[in-house]
Every structure is written in structure tokens, then in C-alpha cells.
Coordinates of C-alpha atoms in Angstrom, one line a residue:
X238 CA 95.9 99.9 101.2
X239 CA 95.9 100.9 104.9
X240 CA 98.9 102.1 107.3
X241 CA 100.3 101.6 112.3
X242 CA 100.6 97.9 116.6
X243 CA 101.5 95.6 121.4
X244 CA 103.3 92.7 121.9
X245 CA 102.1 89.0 120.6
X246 CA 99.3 88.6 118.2
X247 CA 97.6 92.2 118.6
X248 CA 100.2 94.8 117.8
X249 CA 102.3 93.8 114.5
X250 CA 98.3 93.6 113.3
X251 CA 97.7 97.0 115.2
X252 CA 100.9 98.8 114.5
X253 CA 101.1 97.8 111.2
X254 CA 97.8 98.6 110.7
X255 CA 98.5 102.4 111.6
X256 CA 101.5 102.7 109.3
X257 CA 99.3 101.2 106.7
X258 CA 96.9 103.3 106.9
X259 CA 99.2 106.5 107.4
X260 CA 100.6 105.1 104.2
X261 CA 98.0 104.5 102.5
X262 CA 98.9 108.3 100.7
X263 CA 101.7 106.5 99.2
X264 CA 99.5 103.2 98.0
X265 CA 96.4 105.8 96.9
X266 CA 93.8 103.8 96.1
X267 CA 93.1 101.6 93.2
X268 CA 89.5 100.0 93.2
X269 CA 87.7 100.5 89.0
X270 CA 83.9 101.8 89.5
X271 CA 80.9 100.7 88.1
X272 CA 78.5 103.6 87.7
X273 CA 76.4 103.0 90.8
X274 CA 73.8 105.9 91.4
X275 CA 73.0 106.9 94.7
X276 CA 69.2 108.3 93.8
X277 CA 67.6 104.8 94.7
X278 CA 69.0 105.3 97.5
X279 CA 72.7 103.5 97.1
X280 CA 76.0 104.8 98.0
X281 CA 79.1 104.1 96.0
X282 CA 82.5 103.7 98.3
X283 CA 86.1 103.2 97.4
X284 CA 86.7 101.3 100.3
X285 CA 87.7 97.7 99.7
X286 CA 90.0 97.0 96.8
X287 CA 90.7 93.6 95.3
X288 CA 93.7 91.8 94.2
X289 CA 92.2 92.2 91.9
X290 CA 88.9 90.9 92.2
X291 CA 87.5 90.3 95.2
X292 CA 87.4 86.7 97.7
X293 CA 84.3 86.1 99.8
X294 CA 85.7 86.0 103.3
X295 CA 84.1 87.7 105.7
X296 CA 85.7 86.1 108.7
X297 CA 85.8 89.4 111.1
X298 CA 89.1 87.6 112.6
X299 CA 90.4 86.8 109.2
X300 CA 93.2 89.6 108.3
X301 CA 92.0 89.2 105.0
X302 CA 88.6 89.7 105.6
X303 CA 86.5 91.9 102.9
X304 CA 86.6 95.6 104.5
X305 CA 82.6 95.8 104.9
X306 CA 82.8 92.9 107.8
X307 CA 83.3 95.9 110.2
X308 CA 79.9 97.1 108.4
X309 CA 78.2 94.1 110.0
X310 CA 79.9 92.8 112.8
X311 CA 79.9 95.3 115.8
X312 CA 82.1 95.4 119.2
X313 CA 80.9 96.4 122.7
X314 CA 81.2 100.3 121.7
X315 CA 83.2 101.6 119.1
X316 CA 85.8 104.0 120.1
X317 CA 86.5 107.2 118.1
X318 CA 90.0 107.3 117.1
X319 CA 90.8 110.7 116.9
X320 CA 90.1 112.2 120.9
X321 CA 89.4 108.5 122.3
X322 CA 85.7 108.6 123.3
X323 CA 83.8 105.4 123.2
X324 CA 80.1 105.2 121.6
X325 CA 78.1 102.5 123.1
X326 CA 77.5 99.6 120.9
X327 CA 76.2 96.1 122.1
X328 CA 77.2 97.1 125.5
X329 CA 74.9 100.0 126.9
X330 CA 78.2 101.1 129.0
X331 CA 80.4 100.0 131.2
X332 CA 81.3 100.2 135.0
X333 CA 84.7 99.8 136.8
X334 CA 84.8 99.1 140.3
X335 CA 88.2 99.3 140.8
X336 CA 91.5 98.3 138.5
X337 CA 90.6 94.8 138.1
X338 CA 87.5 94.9 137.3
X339 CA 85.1 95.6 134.3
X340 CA 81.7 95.2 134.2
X341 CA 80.1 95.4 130.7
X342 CA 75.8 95.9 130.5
X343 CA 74.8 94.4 127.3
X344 CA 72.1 95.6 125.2
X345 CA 69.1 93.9 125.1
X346 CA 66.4 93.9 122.3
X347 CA 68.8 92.9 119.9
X348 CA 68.7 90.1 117.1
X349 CA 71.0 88.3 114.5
X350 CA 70.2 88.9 111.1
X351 CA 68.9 85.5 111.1
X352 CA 66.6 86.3 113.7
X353 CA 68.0 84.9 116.8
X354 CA 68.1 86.9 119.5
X355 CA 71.6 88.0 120.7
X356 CA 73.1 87.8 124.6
X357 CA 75.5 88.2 126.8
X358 CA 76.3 84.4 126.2
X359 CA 77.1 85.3 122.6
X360 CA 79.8 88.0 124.0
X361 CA 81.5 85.2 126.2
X362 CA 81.4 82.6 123.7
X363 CA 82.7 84.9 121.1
X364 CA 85.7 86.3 124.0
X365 CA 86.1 82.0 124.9
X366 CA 86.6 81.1 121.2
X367 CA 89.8 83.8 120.8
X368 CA 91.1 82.3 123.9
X369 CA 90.9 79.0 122.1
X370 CA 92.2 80.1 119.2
X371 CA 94.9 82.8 119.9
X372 CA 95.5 83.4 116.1
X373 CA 92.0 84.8 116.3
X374 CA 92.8 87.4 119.0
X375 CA 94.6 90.2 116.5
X376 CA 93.2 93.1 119.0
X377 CA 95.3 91.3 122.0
X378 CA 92.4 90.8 124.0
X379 CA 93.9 88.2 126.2
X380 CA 96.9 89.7 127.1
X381 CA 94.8 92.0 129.3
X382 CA 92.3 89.2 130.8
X383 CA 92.6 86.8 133.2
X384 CA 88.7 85.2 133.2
X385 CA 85.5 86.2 132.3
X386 CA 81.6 85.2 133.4
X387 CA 77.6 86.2 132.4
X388 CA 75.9 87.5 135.1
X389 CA 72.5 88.2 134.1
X390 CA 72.4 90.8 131.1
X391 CA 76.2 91.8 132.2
X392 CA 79.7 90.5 131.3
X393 CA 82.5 90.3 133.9
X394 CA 86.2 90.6 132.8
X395 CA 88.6 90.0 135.5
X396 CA 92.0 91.2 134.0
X397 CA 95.4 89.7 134.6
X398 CA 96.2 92.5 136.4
X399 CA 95.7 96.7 137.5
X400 CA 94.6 97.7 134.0
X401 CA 92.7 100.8 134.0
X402 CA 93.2 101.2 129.7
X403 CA 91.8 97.2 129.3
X404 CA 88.4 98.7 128.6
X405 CA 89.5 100.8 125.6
X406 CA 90.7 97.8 124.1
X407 CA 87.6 95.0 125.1
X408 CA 86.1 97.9 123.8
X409 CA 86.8 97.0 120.3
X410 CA 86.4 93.0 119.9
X411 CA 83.6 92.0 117.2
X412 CA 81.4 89.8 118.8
X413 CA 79.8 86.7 116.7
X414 CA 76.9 84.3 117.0
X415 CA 77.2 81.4 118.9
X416 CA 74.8 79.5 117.3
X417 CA 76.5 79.5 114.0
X418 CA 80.2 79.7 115.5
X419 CA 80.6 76.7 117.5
X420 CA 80.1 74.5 114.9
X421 CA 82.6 75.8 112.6
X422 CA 85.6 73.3 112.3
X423 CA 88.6 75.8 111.7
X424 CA 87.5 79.7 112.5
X425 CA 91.0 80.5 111.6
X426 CA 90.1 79.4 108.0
X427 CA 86.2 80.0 107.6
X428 CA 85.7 82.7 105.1
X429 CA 81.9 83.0 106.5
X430 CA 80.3 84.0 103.2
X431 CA 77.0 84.3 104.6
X432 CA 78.1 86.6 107.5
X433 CA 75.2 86.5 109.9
X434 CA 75.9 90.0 112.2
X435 CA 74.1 92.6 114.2
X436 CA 74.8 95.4 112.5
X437 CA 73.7 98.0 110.0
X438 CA 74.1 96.0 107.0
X439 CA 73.9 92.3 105.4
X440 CA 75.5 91.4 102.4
X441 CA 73.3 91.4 99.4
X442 CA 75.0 90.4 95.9
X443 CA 78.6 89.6 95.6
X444 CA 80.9 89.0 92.2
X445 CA 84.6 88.8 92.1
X446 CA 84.2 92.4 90.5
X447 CA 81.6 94.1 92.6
X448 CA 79.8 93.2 96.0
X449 CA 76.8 95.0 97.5
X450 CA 75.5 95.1 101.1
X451 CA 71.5 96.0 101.8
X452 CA 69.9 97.8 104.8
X453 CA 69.6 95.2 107.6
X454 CA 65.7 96.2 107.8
X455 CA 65.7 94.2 111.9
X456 CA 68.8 96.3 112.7
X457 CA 68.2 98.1 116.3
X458 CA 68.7 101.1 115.3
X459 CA 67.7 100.9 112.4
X460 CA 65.7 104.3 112.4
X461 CA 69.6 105.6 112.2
X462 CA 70.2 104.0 108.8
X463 CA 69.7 106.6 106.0
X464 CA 71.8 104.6 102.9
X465 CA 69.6 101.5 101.3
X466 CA 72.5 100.1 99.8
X467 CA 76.3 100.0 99.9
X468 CA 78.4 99.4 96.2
X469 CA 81.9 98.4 96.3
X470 CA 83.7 98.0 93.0
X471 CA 86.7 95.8 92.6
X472 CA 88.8 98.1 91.4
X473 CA 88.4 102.3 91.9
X474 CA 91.4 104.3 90.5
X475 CA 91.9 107.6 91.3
X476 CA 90.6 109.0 88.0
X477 CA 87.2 106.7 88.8
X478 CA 87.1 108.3 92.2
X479 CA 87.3 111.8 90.7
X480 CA 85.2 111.1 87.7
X481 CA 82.5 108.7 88.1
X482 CA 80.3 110.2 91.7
X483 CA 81.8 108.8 94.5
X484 CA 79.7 109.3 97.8
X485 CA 82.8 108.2 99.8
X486 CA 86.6 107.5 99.6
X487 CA 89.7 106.8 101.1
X488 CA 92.5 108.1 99.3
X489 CA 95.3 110.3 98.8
X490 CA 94.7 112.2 95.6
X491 CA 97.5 114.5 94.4
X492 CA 96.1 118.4 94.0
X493 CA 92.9 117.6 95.9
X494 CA 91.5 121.2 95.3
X495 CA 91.9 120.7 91.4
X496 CA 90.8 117.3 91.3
X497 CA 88.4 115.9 93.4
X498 CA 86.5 119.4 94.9
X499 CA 87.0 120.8 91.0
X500 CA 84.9 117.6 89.6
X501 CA 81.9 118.8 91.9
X502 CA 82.6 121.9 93.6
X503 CA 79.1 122.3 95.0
X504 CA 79.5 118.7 96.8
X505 CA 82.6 117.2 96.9
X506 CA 84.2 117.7 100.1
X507 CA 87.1 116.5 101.8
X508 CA 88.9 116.0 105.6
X509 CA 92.2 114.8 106.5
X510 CA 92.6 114.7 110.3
X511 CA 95.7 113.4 111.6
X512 CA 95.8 110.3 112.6
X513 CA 99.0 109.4 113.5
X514 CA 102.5 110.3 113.4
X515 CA 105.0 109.7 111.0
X516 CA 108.9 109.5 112.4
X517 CA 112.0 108.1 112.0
X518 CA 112.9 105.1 114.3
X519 CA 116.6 104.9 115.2
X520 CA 118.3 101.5 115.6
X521 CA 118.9 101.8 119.2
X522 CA 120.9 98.7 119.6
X523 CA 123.6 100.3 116.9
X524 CA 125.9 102.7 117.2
X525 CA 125.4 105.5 116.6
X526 CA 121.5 105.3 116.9
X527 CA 122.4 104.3 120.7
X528 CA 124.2 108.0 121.6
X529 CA 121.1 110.3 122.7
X530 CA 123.9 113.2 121.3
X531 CA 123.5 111.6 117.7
X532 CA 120.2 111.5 117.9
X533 CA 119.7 115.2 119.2
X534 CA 122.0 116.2 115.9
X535 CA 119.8 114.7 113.7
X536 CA 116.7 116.0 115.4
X537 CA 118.1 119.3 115.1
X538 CA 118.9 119.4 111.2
X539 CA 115.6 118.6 110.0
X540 CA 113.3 121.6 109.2
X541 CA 109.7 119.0 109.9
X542 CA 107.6 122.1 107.9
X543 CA 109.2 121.7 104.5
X544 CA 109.5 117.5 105.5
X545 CA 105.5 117.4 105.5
X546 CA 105.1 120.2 102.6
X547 CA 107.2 117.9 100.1
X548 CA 106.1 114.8 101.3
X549 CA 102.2 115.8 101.6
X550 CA 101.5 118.5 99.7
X551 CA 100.6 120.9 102.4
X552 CA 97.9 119.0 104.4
X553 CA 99.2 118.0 107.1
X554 CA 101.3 119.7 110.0
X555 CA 104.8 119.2 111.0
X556 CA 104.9 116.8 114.2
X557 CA 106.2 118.1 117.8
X558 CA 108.4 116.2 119.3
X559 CA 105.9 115.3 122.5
X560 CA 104.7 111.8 121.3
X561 CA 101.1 112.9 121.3
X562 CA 99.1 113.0 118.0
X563 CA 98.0 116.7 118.0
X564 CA 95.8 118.3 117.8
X565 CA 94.1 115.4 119.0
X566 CA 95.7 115.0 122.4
X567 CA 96.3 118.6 122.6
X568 CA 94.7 118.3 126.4
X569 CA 97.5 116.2 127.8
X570 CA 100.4 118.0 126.1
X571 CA 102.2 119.1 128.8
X572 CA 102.8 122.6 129.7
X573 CA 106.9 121.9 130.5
X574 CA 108.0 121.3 127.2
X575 CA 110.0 124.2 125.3
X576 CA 107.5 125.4 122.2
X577 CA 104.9 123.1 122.6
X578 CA 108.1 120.5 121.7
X579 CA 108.7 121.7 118.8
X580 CA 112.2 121.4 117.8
X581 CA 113.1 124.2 115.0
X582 CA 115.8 123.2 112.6
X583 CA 119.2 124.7 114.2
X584 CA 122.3 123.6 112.4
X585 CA 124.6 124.7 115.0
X586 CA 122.8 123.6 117.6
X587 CA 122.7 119.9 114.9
X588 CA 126.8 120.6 115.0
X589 CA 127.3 121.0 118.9
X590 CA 125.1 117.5 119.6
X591 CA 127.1 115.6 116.6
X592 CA 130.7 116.9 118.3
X593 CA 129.4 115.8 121.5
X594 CA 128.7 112.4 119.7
X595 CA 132.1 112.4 118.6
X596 CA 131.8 113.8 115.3
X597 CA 133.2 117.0 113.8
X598 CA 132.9 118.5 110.0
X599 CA 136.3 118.4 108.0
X600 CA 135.1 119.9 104.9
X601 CA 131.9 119.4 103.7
X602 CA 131.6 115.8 105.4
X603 CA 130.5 115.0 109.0
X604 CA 133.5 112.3 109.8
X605 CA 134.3 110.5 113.3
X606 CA 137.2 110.3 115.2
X607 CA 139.3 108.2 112.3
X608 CA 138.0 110.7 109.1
X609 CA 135.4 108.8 107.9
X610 CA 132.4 109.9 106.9
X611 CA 129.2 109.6 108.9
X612 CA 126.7 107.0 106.7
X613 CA 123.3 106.1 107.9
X614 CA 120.8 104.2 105.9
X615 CA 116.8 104.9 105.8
X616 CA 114.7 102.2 105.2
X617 CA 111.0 102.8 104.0
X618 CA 108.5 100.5 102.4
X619 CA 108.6 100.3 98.4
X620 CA 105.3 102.4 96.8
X621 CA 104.9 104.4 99.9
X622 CA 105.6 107.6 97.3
X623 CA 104.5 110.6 99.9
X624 CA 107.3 109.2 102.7
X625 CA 109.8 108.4 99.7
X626 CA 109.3 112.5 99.2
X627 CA 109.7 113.2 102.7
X628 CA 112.9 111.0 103.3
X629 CA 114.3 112.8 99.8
X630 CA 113.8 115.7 101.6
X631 CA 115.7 114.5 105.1
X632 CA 117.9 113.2 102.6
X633 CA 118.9 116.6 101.5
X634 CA 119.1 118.5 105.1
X635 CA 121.4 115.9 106.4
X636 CA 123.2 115.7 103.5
X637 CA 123.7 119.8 103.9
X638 CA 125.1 118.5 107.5
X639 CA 128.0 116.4 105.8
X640 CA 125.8 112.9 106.4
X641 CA 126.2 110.5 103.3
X642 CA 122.6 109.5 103.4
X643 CA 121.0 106.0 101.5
X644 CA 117.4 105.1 101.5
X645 CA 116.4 102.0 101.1
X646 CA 113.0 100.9 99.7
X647 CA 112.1 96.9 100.4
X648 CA 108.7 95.4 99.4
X649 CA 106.2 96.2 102.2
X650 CA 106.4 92.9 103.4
X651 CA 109.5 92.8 103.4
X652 CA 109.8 96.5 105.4
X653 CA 107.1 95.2 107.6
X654 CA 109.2 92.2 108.4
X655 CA 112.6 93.9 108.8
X656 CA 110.7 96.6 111.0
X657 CA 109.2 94.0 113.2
X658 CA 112.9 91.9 113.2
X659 CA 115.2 95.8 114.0
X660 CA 116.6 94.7 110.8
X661 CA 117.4 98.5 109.8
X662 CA 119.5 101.0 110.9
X663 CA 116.9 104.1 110.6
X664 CA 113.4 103.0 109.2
X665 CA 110.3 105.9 108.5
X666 CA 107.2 104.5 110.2
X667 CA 104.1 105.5 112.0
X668 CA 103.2 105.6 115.1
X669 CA 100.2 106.4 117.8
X670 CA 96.6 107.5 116.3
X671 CA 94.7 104.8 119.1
X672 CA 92.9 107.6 120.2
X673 CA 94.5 106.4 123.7
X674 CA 97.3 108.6 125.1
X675 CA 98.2 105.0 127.3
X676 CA 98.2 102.9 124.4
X677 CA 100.3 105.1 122.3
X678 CA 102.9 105.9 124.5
X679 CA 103.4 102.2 125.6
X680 CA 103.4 100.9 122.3
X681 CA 106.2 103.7 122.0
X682 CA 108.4 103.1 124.8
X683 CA 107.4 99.8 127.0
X684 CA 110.8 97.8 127.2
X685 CA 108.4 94.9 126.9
X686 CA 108.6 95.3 123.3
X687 CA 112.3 95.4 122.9
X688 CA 113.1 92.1 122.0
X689 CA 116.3 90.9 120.6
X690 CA 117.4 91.9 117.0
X691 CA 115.8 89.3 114.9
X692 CA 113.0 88.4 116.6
X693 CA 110.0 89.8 116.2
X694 CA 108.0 92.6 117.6
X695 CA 105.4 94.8 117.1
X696 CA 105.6 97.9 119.5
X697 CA 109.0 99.6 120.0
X698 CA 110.6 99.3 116.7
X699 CA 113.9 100.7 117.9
X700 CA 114.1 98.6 121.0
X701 CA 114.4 101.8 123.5
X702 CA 114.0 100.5 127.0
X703 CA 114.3 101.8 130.3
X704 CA 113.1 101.4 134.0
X705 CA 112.0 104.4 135.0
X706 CA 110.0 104.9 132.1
X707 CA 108.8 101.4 132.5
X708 CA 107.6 102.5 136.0
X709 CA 105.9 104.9 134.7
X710 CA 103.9 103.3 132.4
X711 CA 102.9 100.7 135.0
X712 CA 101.3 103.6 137.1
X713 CA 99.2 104.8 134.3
X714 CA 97.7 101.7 133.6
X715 CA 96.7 101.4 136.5
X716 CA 96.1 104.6 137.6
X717 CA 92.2 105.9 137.8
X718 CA 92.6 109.2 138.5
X719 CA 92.9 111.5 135.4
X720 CA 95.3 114.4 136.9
X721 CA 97.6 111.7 138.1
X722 CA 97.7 110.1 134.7
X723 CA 98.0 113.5 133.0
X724 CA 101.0 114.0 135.1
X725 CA 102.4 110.8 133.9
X726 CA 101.8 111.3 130.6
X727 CA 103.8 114.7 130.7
X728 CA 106.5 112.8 132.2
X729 CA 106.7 110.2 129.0
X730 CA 106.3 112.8 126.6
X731 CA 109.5 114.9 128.2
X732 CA 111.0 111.3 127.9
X733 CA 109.9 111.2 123.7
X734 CA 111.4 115.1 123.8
X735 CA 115.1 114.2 125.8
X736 CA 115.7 110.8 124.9
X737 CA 114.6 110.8 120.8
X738 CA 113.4 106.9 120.7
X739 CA 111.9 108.2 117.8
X740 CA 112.4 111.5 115.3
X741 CA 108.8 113.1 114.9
X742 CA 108.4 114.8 111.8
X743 CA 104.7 115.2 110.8
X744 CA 101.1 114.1 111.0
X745 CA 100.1 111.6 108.8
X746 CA 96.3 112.4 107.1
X747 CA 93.2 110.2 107.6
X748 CA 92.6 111.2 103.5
X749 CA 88.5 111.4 103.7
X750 CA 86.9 112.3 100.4
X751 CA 83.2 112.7 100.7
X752 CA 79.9 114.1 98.8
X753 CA 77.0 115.7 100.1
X754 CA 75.0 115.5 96.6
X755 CA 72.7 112.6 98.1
X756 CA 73.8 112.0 101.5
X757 CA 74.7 114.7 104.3
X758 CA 76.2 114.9 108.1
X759 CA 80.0 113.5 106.7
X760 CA 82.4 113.9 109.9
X761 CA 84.0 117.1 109.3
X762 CA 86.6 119.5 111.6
X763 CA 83.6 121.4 112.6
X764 CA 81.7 117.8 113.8
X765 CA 84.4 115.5 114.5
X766 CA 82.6 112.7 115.9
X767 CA 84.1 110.2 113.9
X768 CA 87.3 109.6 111.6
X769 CA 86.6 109.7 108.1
X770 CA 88.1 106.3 107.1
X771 CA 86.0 103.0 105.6
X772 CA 87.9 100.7 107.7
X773 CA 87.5 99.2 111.5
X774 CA 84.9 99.4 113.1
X775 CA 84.6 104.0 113.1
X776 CA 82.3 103.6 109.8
X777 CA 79.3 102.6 111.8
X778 CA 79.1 105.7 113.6
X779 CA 78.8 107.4 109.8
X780 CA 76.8 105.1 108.8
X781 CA 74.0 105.8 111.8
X782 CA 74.8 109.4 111.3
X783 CA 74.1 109.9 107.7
X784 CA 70.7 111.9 106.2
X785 CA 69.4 111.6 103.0
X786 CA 70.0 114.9 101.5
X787 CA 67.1 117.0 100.9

């Protein structure tokens, strides 16, 4: 299972997609192996699980697409998630001649898997067809476009308006064949079983229980390719994982050190960069979410070091109070918040915020102006079992303040759709981990997102929304110049550290579990250069990366 999304089609597919994946500690993994050696030059991956055997969809717009479609189908440059950089792809680069602009060069010398050569026209046709078919556009792409054109071995977008962070997201669209494409009746519903793509890898031999995907031998960089064969069970539970010679995972496994490393400890290796941050989003259209006081108290009685000990077993860091995924975006933290904006638990200080809220202890119980007893409810998704820990844990601390504290745990659809509707009161989410410091914040604070209670959205869960902030994040987008954007940016996050549209507590892990028996140059903390995760589109830079062991 995955965890964290912009307004329309793109974000409750992006933003739940990062909470999803942040989550995915809570779902683990559970895919069954099948004893795959990697000496013939095969690599075995939990990274695609069935339900519980696998359907043959490889639609790369499909949101139920097999995993591996990202394995196949490449965008114009694939951006790394955790400091923002892009890697060019089937674009060569881009240029932008000023805020409206962006030229993309395409990269030539490329071919289908069927052996037709690819073009710019295939990048239009592929942009065109979302257009036509708006279910299709999951990244948003057309919110930021107004028109685009082939001019020689370039695309032109002209956006819809001053939109200097656009790029970042065209960045990211897979691009298709035309040739195959436009004659296929219902894209929305194609399940495209014989995926013909550009990238590293074709699909070989698929069963409900176990697919395989070859070396795509015309690849263009093929020369880049080090792993013959990729083999993904079904079904890979966390005892398969440990037991059975992995070469790569995605998973949250409890005692990672005694587990996982102890099966192989001359191999087995394992990352877990943060990539995003987990927090509790406040009702802000409720009282008494809406009083910035109330929301300073409970800032202020949570200890965020013992929240991530209990609910992640120590590997990950409490989260600042900035907005900013760090230590990722540690260059645009701003230098005017107190500690970095950290906010140390202080329950006076909690006290002096809730009395200024209008509430006062009598007892043992925080209680309002008539005697009764502050209640809040926390809503977090059911089988997400490292934020159940961490909200037992809030649970506790607030309880300690005199707060009569219930968590509620709905289905993950269900928390998905309630989050979406500001059907809660407080809900534990995730949020940020783009590897844009734009993006994040605006899917944070933009008052765009703040639709009314019970319809839905996907950015700005707890409906904050305010002009000058609003203002703000106009400027940055379309801002080119990267001191007045940082300058911005500090602005918002002192906006995240005043106003509390959402309570920070920690980093959720990207939970990469790797060997280097047969394969070697895994991203790592010493060589970042890509996430660790077998989703989206970040695999293919490990996948060009990788050596064969020696």
C-alpha cells in the first residue's frame, strides 16, 4: 500500500498518494515470493501486491494500473522527490523564456518497443488525449496549460497563466504512443496488456500470481540497464521479504536491525529518508479548531520526539513546525523562526494558549466557560498501525492536559473520503514530500482548496484560507528569481509556525530495504540521488543506476 495531493483531478490522486505512501508503515507490505534467483541475472522486488492476485492493466493513467507501468512508460524528466532536481528523460531539457512559457527539446534517437520511432508528435498527442479525456489527467496537467504545439524536435506549452512551478509538474506526465493510442475506444478503461513503452523494460510473462518484465534490449540507454529481469510475486509478506532474498522492497518491517539486516548482515541494507510529513489537520471551519489560541495549546502539549519514537520505532525525526520536509528543504528554512520551528512541549505555555481560548483546568479536566469538558475527536485511517501508535501517544499528552481524547479509525476509503469532504473534526494525515517547496506549501495553504464542508477536495484538508497568504503564493508561482522566492517561502512557513493550519509532528519514512549480494549502487544517505521507493516514476533512475555486483 502507498501513502499524500491540488485541486480537481490531480491532487486527491497526488495527496492521497503521499499519505498512502507515508502510510504505507501502517499497511507493511503483503506480496508471497516465489524463490526467484538473481544469479541469471533477475532481481526479485516486493513492489506490486495483488488483491490478491494480480489484473493485467497497464494503463499508465489507470489508478489501478500494475506498479511496473512506471518501469516502462517514461515522462519528460523524472524529478527526484526528495531535494527536487529533475533528470532529463524524453526531453533533453527544458528552456523558459519568461513565466508563460516552456519550451521542452525532445530526445531524438528514440524508439517504441515495437520499433517505431518516437516524436515530439507522440508528446502532444499523448498531452491532447488527457485534455480529451480529463479523467486521464491524475497529475493535473491541464490546470496549468492553456495550449500547446510541435515545433520541430521541441514542444511549446503556453500555460494558463504566470507559472514558473508548471514545469515541475509537465515534468512528470507519461507520454504514450500515438500509433497504438488513437485507436483505442475508451483509454479510461483499456487495461493495455501489451504495454508498448520507451523505457527500461517490457513485460515478459504475466500470471495472476507472478508477472516478470525483460531488459528492453532497443532501450536508449540501454548500456545503463544492469538487471535482465524483474520478478514480482503476488503476494510478499514480511517474513518472505526477510527470508527468501529480496533484492528490493518497500516496507515497514518492525525491528529492522533484527530482522531484515540480521537475515543477511553482509548485504542487506536499508534507507528511510523522509518523505513527507505527518500532522494533525484541524477542522478549521469548527470551533474550537478555528481559535489560532486552541490550536497553539495543543501544539504546545505534544512532546513530537516521543510521538515519532512510539509511532516509528526510532527512524524517523520529530517534524518542525516550518512546513518544509527537512532535511530535504533544509536550504529554504528560514533563518527567522525560533529553533529552527521547533516547538518543545511546554505545558504551561499549552495552559496560557487554552485560557486565552477560553478554557481553564478545574481539576484534572480542561473545561470551557460552562464546566464542560474539552472533547476532540482524531480521525485516522483503519490498519494504518504506526499513526494509531502515534495518536495513542497524543492521546495520552493531551489527556495529561485535561482533554477527553477519542480516535476514530474509518476504512481508508472511507478516511480518504471524509478527509477529502472536512468530514472530521481533527484527522492525522500527510502532507508535502513533492520535492517542490511551491507545490507543498500551496497544497498546504491555497484558499483555492478550501471548499465547503461536504464537497470535495484534495489540498487543504482543514479549509485554512487567507488573502495575504493567497498573495503570496501567487508571487511565487510566478516569481523567477530564487532569492525572491526564498523570501516568500520564509514568509509561508512563519505562516505554518503562527497560524497552525496544521500540527507537525514527524517525518514520515520512505521504508527502502535493499541488497547488494548481486546488484550494487542502491540510493543511499551518502548518494541520494534518488528515493528508494518502487513506485512513480523515481525507480528508473535506480534502475539506470544499478551494477552488477562483482
Amino acid at each position: 500500500m502507498k501513502h499524500l495531493r491540488r485541486r480537481g483531478t490531480r491532487t486527491v490522486l497526488a495527496v492521497i498518494g503521499v499519505a498512502a505512501v507515508l502510510a504505507t508503515s501502517a499497511c507493511s507490505i503483503n506480496t508471497a515470493k516465489s524463490g526467484a534467483s538473481s544469479a541469471d541475472g533477475s532481481m526479485l522486488i516486493a513492489a506490486d501486491n495483488g488483491s490478491p492476485t494480480f489484473e493485467r492493466n497497464f494503463n499508465p493513467f489507470s489508478t489501478s494500473k500494475r506498479v511496473t507501468a512506471t518501469y516502462m512508460y517514461e515522462p519528460l524528466q523524472v524529478i527526484n522527490t526528495l531535494d527536487g532536481k529533475a533528470t532529463p528523460f524524453l526531453a533533453t531539457g527544458y528552456t523558459q523564456p519568461d513565466a508563460k512559457t516552456i519550451i521542452y527539446t525532445i530526445r531524438t534517437g528514440v524508439t517504441w518497443s515495437d520499433g517505431v520511432e518516437f516524436t515530439p508528435a507522440d508528446v502532444a498527442f499523448t498531452f491532447d488525449l488527457i485534455k480529451k479525456t480529463p479523467a486521464l489527467d491524475n497529475k493535473g496537467m491541464w490546470q496549468h496549460i492553456e495550449s500547446l504545439e510541435v515545433d520541430g524536435d521541441t514542444v511549446v506549452f503556453h500555460l494558463s497563466s504566470e507559472d514558473v512551478p508548471a514545469a515541475s509538474i509537465i515534468d512528470q506526465q507519461l507520454i504514450v504512443p500515438e500509433h497504438i493510442w488513437k485507436d483505442v475506444a475508451d483509454p479510461l478503461t483499456f487495461t493495455n496488456e501489451d504495454p508498448v513503452a520507451t523505457g527500461p523494460y517490457v513485460l515478459d510473462e504475466f500470471t495472476p500470481n507472478q508477472y516478470t518484465l525483460k531488459k528492453n534490449e532497443t532501450y536508449w540507454q540501454a548500456d545503463k540497464v544492469a538487471v535482465e529481469k524483474l520478478v514480482l510475486p503476488a503476494a510478499n509478506s514480511q517474513l518472505d521479504v526477510v527470508n527468501n532474498g529480496y533484492d528490493w522492497a518497500y516496507a515497514f518491517i518492525t525491528d529492522v536491525e533484527g530482522t531484515w539486516v540480521k537475515a543477511d548482515e553482509q548485504h542487506n541494507k536499508y534507507w528511510f529518508p523522509p518523505g513527507g510529513t505527518i500532522a494533525l489537520v484541524p477542522n478549521l471551519t469548527k470551533a474550537p479548531y478555528n481559535d489560532v489560541n486552541f490550536r497553539q495549546g495543543l501544539s504546545l502539549a505534544l512532546d513530537r520526539a516521543k510521538i515519532a519514537t512510539d509511532a516509528e520505532q526510532g527512524y524517523v525525526d520529530a517534524a518542525g513546525q516550518s512546513g518544509l520536509l527537512l532535511p530535504n528543504q533544509e536550504a529554504w528554512l528560514s533563518a527567522d523562526l525560533p529553533d529552527g520551528g521547533q516547538v518543545a512541549q511546554d505545558s504551561g505555555a499549552a495552559l496560557a494558549a487554552f485560557e486565552k481560548a477560553g478554557y481553564t483546568m478545574n481539576g484534572d479536566k480542561l473545561v470551557d466557560a460552562d464546566g464542560a469538558q474539552v472533547s476532540i475527536n482524531i480521525m485516522t485511517a483503519n490498519g494504518y498501525t504506526d499513526w494509531l501508535q502515534g495518536l495513542q501517544t497524543v492521546q495520552s499528552q493531551l489527556g495529561a492536559m485535561g482533554i477527553d481524547v477519542k480516535l476514530s479509525q474509518p476504512q481508508p476509503a472511507a478516511y480518504y473520503e471524509s478527509l477529502g469532504n472536512g468530514d472530521f473534526d481533527m484527522a492525522m494525515t500527510g502532507f508535502g514530500g513533492s520535492g517542490s517547496v511551491f507545490q507543498d506549501m500551496n497544497l498546504l495553504l491555497n484558499s483555492e482548496f478550501a471548499t465547503p464542508v461536504g464537497t470535495t477536495t484534495t489540498g487543504n484538508f482543514g479549509r485554512f484560507s487567507n488573502a495575504d497568504t493567497d498573495a503570496l503564493l501567487a508571487r511565487f508561482k510566478a516569481s523567477t528569481d530564487e532569492a525572491e522566492q526564498k523570501n516568500i517561502a520564509g514568509q509561508l512557513e512563519q505562516t505554518v509556525y503562527d497560524q497552525l493550519p496544521v500540527i507537525s509532528m514527524f517525518y514520515g519514512g520512505l521504508w527502502g530495504l535493499y541488497s547488494d549480494a548481486n546488484y550494487t549502487g542502491w540510493p543511499s544517505a551518502d548518494d541520494p540521488y534518488a528515493p528508494p521507493n518502487t513506485y512513480n516514476s523515481t525507480p528508473l533512475l535506480i534502475l539506470t543506476h544499478l551494477e552488477k555486483a562483482k
